[in-house]
Coordinates of C-alpha atoms in Angstrom, one line a residue:
Chain Z
A6 CA -41.9 191.0 284.1
Q7 CA -43.8 191.0 287.4
S8 CA -44.6 194.5 288.5
V9 CA -45.8 193.8 292.0
T10 CA -44.6 191.3 294.6
Q11 CA -46.5 190.1 297.6
L12 CA -44.2 188.7 300.4
G13 CA -45.8 185.6 302.0
S14 CA -48.4 183.5 300.3
H15 CA -49.9 182.7 303.7
V16 CA -50.2 184.8 306.8
S17 CA -51.8 183.6 310.0
V18 CA -52.7 185.9 312.9
S19 CA -54.7 185.6 316.0
E20 CA -58.0 187.4 316.4
G21 CA -57.4 190.9 317.7
A22 CA -53.8 190.9 316.5
L23 CA -52.2 193.3 314.0
V24 CA -52.6 192.3 310.4
L25 CA -49.6 193.2 308.1
L26 CA -49.6 192.1 304.4
R27 CA -46.6 193.1 302.4
C28 CA -46.5 194.4 298.8
N29 CA -43.6 195.8 296.9
Y30 CA -43.9 197.2 293.4
S31 CA -41.3 197.8 290.6
S32 CA -40.3 201.4 290.4
S33 CA -40.8 201.5 286.6
V34 CA -44.6 201.6 287.0
P35 CA -46.8 204.5 287.8
P36 CA -47.8 204.6 291.4
Y37 CA -51.4 203.7 290.9
L38 CA -51.8 201.0 293.6
F39 CA -54.7 198.9 294.8
W40 CA -55.5 196.3 297.4
Y41 CA -58.3 193.9 296.6
V42 CA -59.9 191.1 298.8
Q43 CA -61.4 187.9 297.6
Y44 CA -63.7 185.7 299.7
P45 CA -64.2 182.0 298.6
N46 CA -66.0 181.6 295.4
Q47 CA -66.4 185.4 295.0
G48 CA -65.0 188.1 292.8
L49 CA -62.6 190.8 293.9
Q50 CA -63.6 193.7 296.1
L51 CA -61.6 196.9 296.3
L52 CA -60.3 197.6 299.8
L53 CA -58.4 200.8 299.0
K54 CA -56.4 202.6 296.4
Y55 CA -53.5 205.0 296.1
T56 CA -53.4 207.4 293.1
T57 CA -52.1 210.7 294.2
G58 CA -52.1 212.8 297.4
A59 CA -51.9 211.5 300.9
T60 CA -49.6 208.5 301.2
L61 CA -51.6 206.9 304.0
V62 CA -54.8 205.6 302.5
K63 CA -57.8 204.3 304.5
G64 CA -60.1 201.7 303.1
I65 CA -63.1 199.7 304.1
N66 CA -63.3 197.2 307.0
G67 CA -60.7 199.1 309.0
F68 CA -57.8 198.5 306.6
E69 CA -55.2 201.0 305.6
A70 CA -52.1 201.1 303.5
E71 CA -49.1 203.5 303.3
F72 CA -47.4 204.3 300.0
K73 CA -43.7 204.6 300.6
K74 CA -41.9 205.6 297.4
S75 CA -38.4 205.3 298.9
E76 CA -39.1 201.6 299.8
T77 CA -41.3 200.9 296.7
S78 CA -43.8 199.5 299.1
F79 CA -47.6 199.6 299.7
H80 CA -48.2 197.3 302.8
L81 CA -51.7 196.7 304.0
T82 CA -52.4 196.8 307.7
K83 CA -55.3 196.5 310.2
P84 CA -54.8 197.1 313.9
S85 CA -57.1 194.3 315.1
A86 CA -57.9 191.2 313.1
H87 CA -61.5 189.9 313.0
M88 CA -62.5 186.4 312.0
S89 CA -64.4 187.8 309.0
D90 CA -61.0 189.1 307.6
A91 CA -60.1 185.6 306.6
A92 CA -59.7 185.8 302.8
E93 CA -57.2 186.2 300.0
Y94 CA -55.7 189.6 299.5
F95 CA -54.2 190.9 296.3
C96 CA -52.0 193.9 295.7
A97 CA -52.3 195.4 292.2
V98 CA -50.7 198.1 290.1
I99 CA -51.8 199.8 286.9
V100 CA -49.4 199.2 284.1
I101 CA -49.5 201.3 281.0
Q102 CA -48.5 199.4 277.8
G103 CA -50.4 201.2 275.1
A104 CA -53.5 200.9 277.2
Q105 CA -53.7 200.4 280.9
K106 CA -54.2 197.1 282.7
L107 CA -54.2 195.9 286.3
V108 CA -51.3 193.6 287.2
F109 CA -51.8 191.6 290.3
G110 CA -49.5 190.1 292.9
Q111 CA -49.7 186.4 293.6
G112 CA -52.0 186.9 296.6
T113 CA -51.7 186.4 300.3
R114 CA -54.1 184.1 302.1
L115 CA -54.9 185.4 305.5
T116 CA -56.0 183.0 308.2
I117 CA -57.4 184.2 311.5
N118 CA -56.9 182.0 314.6
P119 CA -59.5 182.2 317.3
Chain M
K30 CA -76.8 200.5 291.1
A31 CA -76.4 197.0 289.8
G32 CA -72.9 195.5 289.9
V33 CA -71.0 193.6 287.4
T34 CA -72.9 190.5 286.3
Q35 CA -71.3 187.4 284.9
T36 CA -73.1 184.4 283.5
P37 CA -73.1 181.6 283.9
R38 CA -71.5 181.2 287.4
Y39 CA -70.5 177.6 286.8
L40 CA -69.8 175.7 283.6
I41 CA -68.5 172.2 282.8
K42 CA -67.2 171.5 279.4
T43 CA -65.3 168.7 277.6
R44 CA -61.9 169.0 276.0
G45 CA -62.1 170.2 272.5
Q46 CA -65.4 172.1 273.0
Q47 CA -65.8 175.8 272.9
V48 CA -67.3 178.1 275.5
T49 CA -68.7 181.6 275.6
L50 CA -68.8 183.6 278.8
S51 CA -70.8 186.8 279.3
C52 CA -70.3 190.0 281.3
S53 CA -72.6 192.9 281.9
P54 CA -70.7 195.9 283.3
I55 CA -72.0 198.5 285.6
S56 CA -74.3 201.0 283.8
G57 CA -72.3 203.8 282.3
H58 CA -69.0 201.9 282.3
R59 CA -67.4 201.6 278.9
S60 CA -64.4 199.5 279.8
V61 CA -64.5 195.7 280.4
S62 CA -61.5 193.6 281.2
W63 CA -61.2 189.9 281.6
Y64 CA -58.9 188.0 283.9
Q65 CA -58.1 184.3 284.3
Q66 CA -57.5 183.1 287.8
T67 CA -55.8 179.7 288.5
P68 CA -54.0 178.4 291.6
G69 CA -50.8 178.1 289.8
Q70 CA -50.7 181.3 287.8
G71 CA -52.8 183.6 289.9
L72 CA -54.7 186.4 288.2
Q73 CA -53.7 187.0 284.6
F74 CA -54.9 189.7 282.3
L75 CA -56.7 188.4 279.2
F76 CA -57.9 191.5 277.3
E77 CA -59.7 194.8 277.7
Y78 CA -62.4 196.4 275.6
F79 CA -63.4 200.0 275.5
S80 CA -66.3 201.2 273.3
E81 CA -66.3 198.0 271.3
T82 CA -62.6 198.1 270.6
Q83 CA -59.9 195.9 272.1
R84 CA -57.4 198.2 273.6
N85 CA -55.1 195.7 275.3
K86 CA -54.4 192.0 275.2
G87 CA -52.5 189.7 277.5
N88 CA -50.2 186.8 276.6
F89 CA -52.8 184.1 275.8
P90 CA -53.2 182.0 272.7
G91 CA -55.5 182.9 269.9
R92 CA -58.1 180.4 271.2
F93 CA -59.0 183.1 273.7
S94 CA -61.0 185.9 272.1
G95 CA -63.6 188.5 273.1
R96 CA -65.8 191.2 271.9
Q97 CA -67.9 194.1 273.2
F98 CA -71.3 195.2 272.1
S99 CA -72.6 198.7 271.8
N100 CA -74.3 198.4 275.2
S101 CA -70.8 197.6 276.7
R102 CA -71.7 194.0 277.5
S103 CA -68.8 191.8 276.7
E104 CA -68.3 188.1 275.8
M105 CA -65.2 186.0 275.8
N106 CA -64.9 182.9 273.9
V107 CA -62.5 180.0 274.3
S108 CA -62.3 177.5 271.5
T109 CA -60.8 174.0 271.5
L110 CA -60.8 173.8 275.3
E111 CA -57.9 172.2 277.1
L112 CA -57.8 170.9 280.6
G113 CA -55.5 173.8 281.5
D114 CA -58.2 176.3 280.7
S115 CA -60.1 175.2 283.9
A116 CA -60.1 178.4 285.9
L117 CA -62.2 181.2 287.4
Y118 CA -62.8 183.8 284.8
L119 CA -63.3 187.3 286.2
C120 CA -64.7 190.3 284.4
A121 CA -64.1 193.8 285.6
S122 CA -65.7 197.1 284.5
S123 CA -64.5 200.6 284.9
A124 CA -65.2 204.0 283.6
G125 CA -62.1 203.6 281.5
A126 CA -60.0 206.6 282.6
L127 CA -56.6 206.1 284.0
N128 CA -56.5 204.9 287.6
T129 CA -60.2 204.6 288.1
E130 CA -61.5 201.7 290.2
A131 CA -62.2 198.4 288.5
F132 CA -65.3 196.6 289.8
F133 CA -65.3 192.8 289.5
G134 CA -68.0 190.4 288.9
Q135 CA -68.3 187.1 290.9
G136 CA -66.7 185.2 288.1
T137 CA -67.5 182.1 286.0
R138 CA -66.0 178.9 287.2
L139 CA -65.1 176.8 284.1
T140 CA -64.1 173.2 284.5
V141 CA -62.8 171.3 281.5
V142 CA -63.0 167.5 281.8

């Protein structure tokens, strides 16, 4: 069963506009949550992670995400989009089945319009 | 500190052949995981090795196998290649403890013709 769902396979915003990428997780998993970014022909780079503590997590490149247990959400935001933000973004959770593994959402491709 | 190194970056193989991909984790990391990325299925977990032992395995056929050496380097092997095995294969290394960050390599792009 999928443990994380990303809403919207494609998101397009104008340069300078707010970026909002949505991620919901199934409540049966531990709340170890991650956002990764993937540029074309590259591997995945960690943007930010939530494990415990403060629910608002700040990451690299001006991104942040808020863990909301009541909504089982971990949406990614950035106040002002830059052309260099164009990439694919993956939300992921750690699932423990014997040993742990990362389970990824389907990804959201972010396009930035000039 | 060197990152995760995957070799080769690109590979073209013929149906029925076998292939071996290599991953060198970050120094000191003992956990190596492998993922398959395709446009249709997204990122799917293949298996994870820790200190030369397979700790976890995804839902892939037995044609997909792996191993880890004493220096934590890992290889994955796919035998009897099928067209559907064409994908980007990503390796990730971590210290191995729960919720620690996984660092990814740039991947090996395998094309089966």
